[in-house]
Coordinates of C-alpha atoms in Angstrom, one line a residue:
M102 CA 0.0 0.0 0.0
S103 CA 1.3 3.4 -1.0
N104 CA 2.3 5.8 1.8
N105 CA 1.3 8.8 -0.3
T106 CA -1.7 10.6 0.9
Y107 CA -4.0 13.1 -0.7
T108 CA -5.8 15.8 1.2
P109 CA -8.7 17.3 -0.7
P110 CA -8.7 21.0 -1.0
K111 CA -11.6 23.0 0.4
V112 CA -12.9 23.7 -3.1
W113 CA -12.3 21.3 -6.0
T114 CA -11.0 22.7 -9.3
H115 CA -10.5 20.9 -12.6
Q116 CA -6.7 20.4 -13.2
P117 CA -5.7 18.0 -15.9
S118 CA -2.6 16.4 -14.6
S119 CA -1.2 14.3 -17.4
D120 CA -1.1 13.7 -21.2
N121 CA -3.5 10.8 -20.8
K122 CA -6.3 11.7 -23.2
W123 CA -8.6 9.2 -21.5
A124 CA -8.1 10.9 -18.2
N125 CA -8.5 14.4 -19.6
I126 CA -11.3 14.0 -22.2
N127 CA -14.1 15.0 -19.9
S128 CA -14.6 18.2 -18.1
P129 CA -17.0 19.5 -15.4
E130 CA -19.1 21.3 -18.1
S131 CA -21.6 19.6 -20.4
G132 CA -22.7 20.7 -23.8
A133 CA -21.3 21.1 -27.3
R134 CA -17.6 22.2 -27.8
Y135 CA -17.9 22.9 -31.5
E136 CA -20.4 23.1 -34.3
Q137 CA -20.8 20.1 -36.6
A138 CA -23.9 18.3 -37.9
L139 CA -24.2 14.6 -37.8
P140 CA -24.0 12.5 -41.0
V141 CA -27.3 10.9 -42.1
G142 CA -27.6 7.7 -44.1
T143 CA -30.5 6.3 -46.1
H144 CA -32.1 4.0 -43.5
P145 CA -34.8 5.1 -41.0
L146 CA -32.5 4.1 -38.1
Q147 CA -29.4 6.2 -37.6
L148 CA -26.9 5.0 -35.0
Y149 CA -24.0 7.1 -33.7
S150 CA -21.6 5.0 -31.8
L151 CA -18.3 3.3 -31.2
G152 CA -17.6 -0.4 -30.9
T153 CA -17.0 -0.4 -27.2
P154 CA -19.0 -2.8 -25.0
N155 CA -21.8 -0.2 -24.7
G156 CA -21.9 0.3 -28.4
Q157 CA -21.9 -3.4 -29.1
K158 CA -25.1 -3.9 -27.2
V159 CA -27.1 -2.0 -29.8
T160 CA -25.5 -3.3 -32.9
I161 CA -25.9 -6.8 -31.7
L162 CA -29.6 -6.2 -31.2
L163 CA -30.0 -4.7 -34.6
E164 CA -28.2 -7.6 -36.2
E165 CA -30.3 -10.1 -34.2
L166 CA -33.4 -8.3 -35.5
L167 CA -32.3 -8.5 -39.1
A168 CA -31.4 -12.2 -38.6
R169 CA -35.0 -12.7 -37.5
G170 CA -36.2 -11.1 -40.8
V171 CA -37.2 -7.7 -39.4
A172 CA -36.3 -5.7 -42.5
E173 CA -37.4 -2.4 -40.8
A174 CA -34.4 -2.8 -38.5
E175 CA -32.0 -1.9 -41.3
Y176 CA -29.7 0.9 -40.1
D177 CA -26.7 3.2 -40.7
A178 CA -24.0 3.1 -38.1
H179 CA -21.8 6.2 -38.0
L180 CA -18.5 6.2 -36.1
I181 CA -18.2 8.6 -33.1
N182 CA -14.5 8.7 -32.2
I183 CA -14.6 9.5 -28.5
G184 CA -10.8 9.7 -28.4
E185 CA -11.1 12.7 -30.7
A186 CA -14.0 14.3 -28.7
E187 CA -16.6 13.8 -31.5
Q188 CA -19.2 13.2 -28.8
F189 CA -19.0 16.9 -28.1
S190 CA -20.1 18.1 -31.5
S191 CA -23.3 20.2 -31.6
G192 CA -25.0 17.5 -33.7
F193 CA -24.3 14.7 -31.2
V194 CA -25.1 16.7 -28.2
A195 CA -28.5 17.5 -29.8
V196 CA -29.2 13.7 -29.7
N197 CA -27.6 13.0 -26.4
P198 CA -27.0 16.0 -24.1
N199 CA -24.8 13.7 -21.9
S200 CA -22.3 13.2 -24.7
K201 CA -22.0 9.4 -24.3
I202 CA -22.3 6.7 -27.0
P203 CA -24.4 5.1 -28.3
A204 CA -27.2 7.4 -29.5
L205 CA -30.0 6.6 -32.0
V206 CA -32.3 8.6 -34.2
D207 CA -35.4 6.9 -35.5
K208 CA -36.7 8.7 -38.6
S209 CA -39.3 6.1 -39.5
G210 CA -42.3 8.2 -38.2
E211 CA -43.7 11.6 -38.8
T212 CA -41.6 13.0 -36.0
E213 CA -38.1 11.7 -35.4
V214 CA -37.3 10.1 -32.1
K215 CA -34.0 10.6 -30.3
V216 CA -32.9 7.8 -28.0
F217 CA -29.8 7.7 -25.8
E218 CA -28.4 5.4 -23.1
S219 CA -27.7 1.9 -24.3
A220 CA -30.4 0.3 -22.1
S221 CA -33.0 2.8 -23.3
I222 CA -32.1 2.1 -26.9
L223 CA -32.4 -1.7 -26.3
V224 CA -35.9 -1.3 -24.7
Y225 CA -37.0 1.1 -27.4
L226 CA -36.0 -1.2 -30.3
A227 CA -37.2 -4.4 -28.6
E228 CA -40.6 -2.8 -28.0
K229 CA -40.8 -1.2 -31.4
F230 CA -40.3 -4.5 -33.2
G231 CA -41.8 -6.8 -30.5
Q232 CA -38.6 -9.0 -30.1
F233 CA -36.3 -10.1 -27.3
L234 CA -38.4 -8.5 -24.6
P235 CA -41.6 -10.2 -23.2
S236 CA -44.6 -7.9 -23.4
A237 CA -45.8 -8.6 -19.9
G238 CA -45.5 -10.7 -16.8
A239 CA -42.7 -12.2 -14.7
Q240 CA -40.5 -12.9 -17.7
R241 CA -40.5 -9.2 -18.7
T242 CA -39.7 -8.2 -15.2
D243 CA -36.8 -10.7 -15.0
T244 CA -35.5 -9.4 -18.3
L245 CA -35.6 -5.8 -17.1
N246 CA -34.1 -6.7 -13.7
W247 CA -31.0 -8.1 -15.4
L248 CA -30.9 -5.4 -18.0
F249 CA -30.7 -2.7 -15.3
W250 CA -28.4 -4.9 -13.3
A251 CA -26.0 -4.5 -16.2
Q252 CA -26.5 -0.7 -16.2
G253 CA -25.7 -0.4 -12.5
S254 CA -22.9 -2.9 -12.4
A255 CA -20.8 -2.3 -15.6
P256 CA -19.5 1.1 -14.5
F257 CA -17.7 -0.6 -11.7
L258 CA -16.1 -3.0 -14.2
G259 CA -15.3 -0.4 -16.9
G260 CA -14.8 3.0 -15.2
G261 CA -13.6 1.3 -12.0
F262 CA -11.6 -1.8 -12.6
G263 CA -10.8 -1.2 -16.3
H264 CA -9.7 2.4 -15.8
F265 CA -7.3 1.7 -12.9
Y266 CA -6.1 -1.7 -14.1
A267 CA -5.6 -0.9 -17.8
Y268 CA -5.7 2.9 -18.4
A269 CA -4.5 4.9 -15.4
D270 CA -1.0 6.4 -15.6
D271 CA 0.0 4.8 -12.4
K272 CA -0.9 1.4 -11.1
Q273 CA -2.4 1.9 -7.6
E274 CA -3.0 -1.0 -5.2
Y275 CA -6.0 0.3 -3.4
P276 CA -8.3 1.1 -6.4
I277 CA -7.2 -2.0 -8.3
N278 CA -7.9 -4.2 -5.3
R279 CA -11.2 -2.5 -4.6
F280 CA -12.6 -2.8 -8.1
A281 CA -11.1 -6.3 -8.8
M282 CA -13.0 -7.5 -5.8
E283 CA -16.2 -5.9 -7.1
A284 CA -15.6 -7.3 -10.6
K285 CA -15.2 -10.8 -9.2
R286 CA -18.3 -10.4 -7.0
Q287 CA -20.3 -9.5 -10.1
L288 CA -19.0 -12.5 -12.0
D289 CA -20.0 -14.6 -9.0
V290 CA -23.5 -13.2 -9.1
L291 CA -23.8 -14.1 -12.8
D292 CA -22.2 -17.5 -12.3
K293 CA -24.8 -18.4 -9.6
R294 CA -27.6 -17.2 -11.8
L295 CA -26.4 -19.0 -14.9
A296 CA -26.1 -22.3 -12.9
H297 CA -29.8 -22.5 -13.0
C298 CA -30.8 -21.1 -16.4
Q299 CA -29.6 -21.0 -19.9
Y300 CA -29.7 -17.3 -20.3
V301 CA -29.5 -14.5 -17.7
A302 CA -33.3 -13.8 -17.7
G303 CA -34.3 -17.5 -17.9
E304 CA -34.6 -19.9 -20.8
H305 CA -35.0 -17.3 -23.6
Y306 CA -32.3 -15.1 -25.2
S307 CA -33.1 -11.5 -24.6
I308 CA -31.9 -7.9 -24.5
A309 CA -30.5 -8.7 -21.0
D310 CA -28.0 -11.1 -22.6
M311 CA -27.1 -8.5 -25.2
A312 CA -26.5 -5.9 -22.6
I313 CA -24.4 -8.1 -20.3
W314 CA -22.3 -10.1 -22.8
P315 CA -20.2 -7.3 -24.3
W316 CA -18.9 -6.6 -20.8
Y317 CA -19.0 -9.8 -18.8
G318 CA -18.9 -12.3 -21.7
N319 CA -15.8 -10.7 -23.2
L320 CA -14.3 -10.6 -19.7
A321 CA -15.0 -14.3 -19.2
L322 CA -13.5 -15.1 -22.6
G323 CA -10.3 -13.1 -21.7
K324 CA -11.0 -10.4 -24.3
L325 CA -11.4 -7.4 -21.9
Y326 CA -8.5 -5.5 -20.4
D327 CA -6.3 -8.5 -20.8
A328 CA -7.4 -9.4 -17.3
G329 CA -8.5 -13.0 -17.6
E330 CA -5.6 -14.5 -15.6
F331 CA -5.6 -11.7 -13.0
L332 CA -9.3 -12.2 -12.2
Q333 CA -9.2 -16.0 -12.7
V334 CA -12.2 -15.8 -14.9
G335 CA -12.1 -19.5 -15.8
Q336 CA -13.4 -20.4 -12.3
Y337 CA -16.8 -18.9 -13.3
T338 CA -17.7 -22.0 -15.4
H339 CA -21.3 -21.1 -16.0
V340 CA -20.5 -17.6 -17.2
V341 CA -17.8 -19.1 -19.5
R342 CA -20.4 -21.5 -20.9
W343 CA -22.9 -18.7 -21.5
A344 CA -20.3 -16.4 -22.9
K345 CA -19.2 -19.0 -25.5
Q346 CA -22.8 -19.8 -26.4
I347 CA -23.6 -16.1 -27.1
E348 CA -20.3 -15.6 -28.9
S349 CA -21.2 -18.4 -31.4
R350 CA -24.3 -16.6 -32.6
P351 CA -23.8 -15.2 -36.1
A352 CA -25.6 -11.9 -35.3
V353 CA -23.3 -11.4 -32.3
Q354 CA -20.3 -11.9 -34.5
R355 CA -21.7 -9.4 -36.9
G356 CA -22.8 -6.8 -34.4
R357 CA -19.6 -6.8 -32.3
I358 CA -17.5 -5.5 -35.2
V359 CA -19.7 -2.5 -36.1
N360 CA -18.1 0.9 -35.4
R361 CA -15.0 -0.9 -34.2
T362 CA -11.6 0.7 -35.0
F363 CA -9.3 -1.5 -33.0
G364 CA -8.2 -5.2 -32.9
E365 CA -7.5 -7.5 -35.9
P366 CA -8.5 -6.3 -39.4
Q367 CA -11.4 -8.8 -39.5
E368 CA -12.8 -7.3 -36.3
Q369 CA -12.9 -3.7 -37.6
L370 CA -15.8 -2.0 -39.4
P371 CA -15.7 1.8 -38.7
E372 CA -19.1 2.4 -40.4
R373 CA -22.0 0.2 -41.5
H374 CA -24.5 1.1 -44.1
S375 CA -25.6 -2.3 -45.4
A376 CA -25.2 -6.0 -44.6
A377 CA -22.6 -6.2 -47.4
D378 CA -20.3 -4.0 -45.3
I379 CA -20.1 -6.6 -42.5
D380 CA -19.9 -9.5 -45.0
A381 CA -16.8 -7.9 -46.6
V382 CA -15.0 -7.7 -43.3
L383 CA -15.9 -11.2 -42.0
N384 CA -15.0 -12.8 -45.3
Q385 CA -11.4 -11.5 -45.3

């Protein structure tokens, strides 16, 4: 444990302390930093995103809808490069005042609908097309329970563990230990749940799985933060079984590469405007 101590000042002020762009990209002030309109494609659904775990949730659902023959789920996916602060353009802020990806604009009706926050987008699309979310009853409640479990838990994995383990300038024992413990506790919650059911909300694949897999499925498969050995993810056998099962779905393989600009070439598709765009990447 470090002997260094920090005494908070009486009044906090924003003082970027390094050249780490991930530490300095945000500020205490919200809103647009520059004027720029968003691009618009030809489909009714316009997605503005990046292929992070939060972005993958929505593109996986859209590809699952298309796989089920829902032609109205065709979409354009435009890249928002958060490392270059594109989430602070006036166009993006007009869709999501919180400047976080993903954000969706539905132009299919007389009045366009703006949807932000990944869970909100999942619910919106699932209800719009009547897929992957039961319409009523205990199954719907279970699905929403686990969907919002993901929304409440993943920040501890990403902004907590991931930041201090993978991205912080200095490796600090206290925050890494604190968030590693929480990440493992969350994996244990999932493991005990999946010991008794095929999918997280029961026996049917749902938007809850799509919300949880990009974070915890990738973690269990050793594809997140290069932390598989550190967290001993293999001990969560039921999570690993579920993660492999979801990974094998063709629509997941398609959705996970959309708006992705990192990894192997066959994993990257900065923008998607038709099924052929994904086919070209996967067929490399």
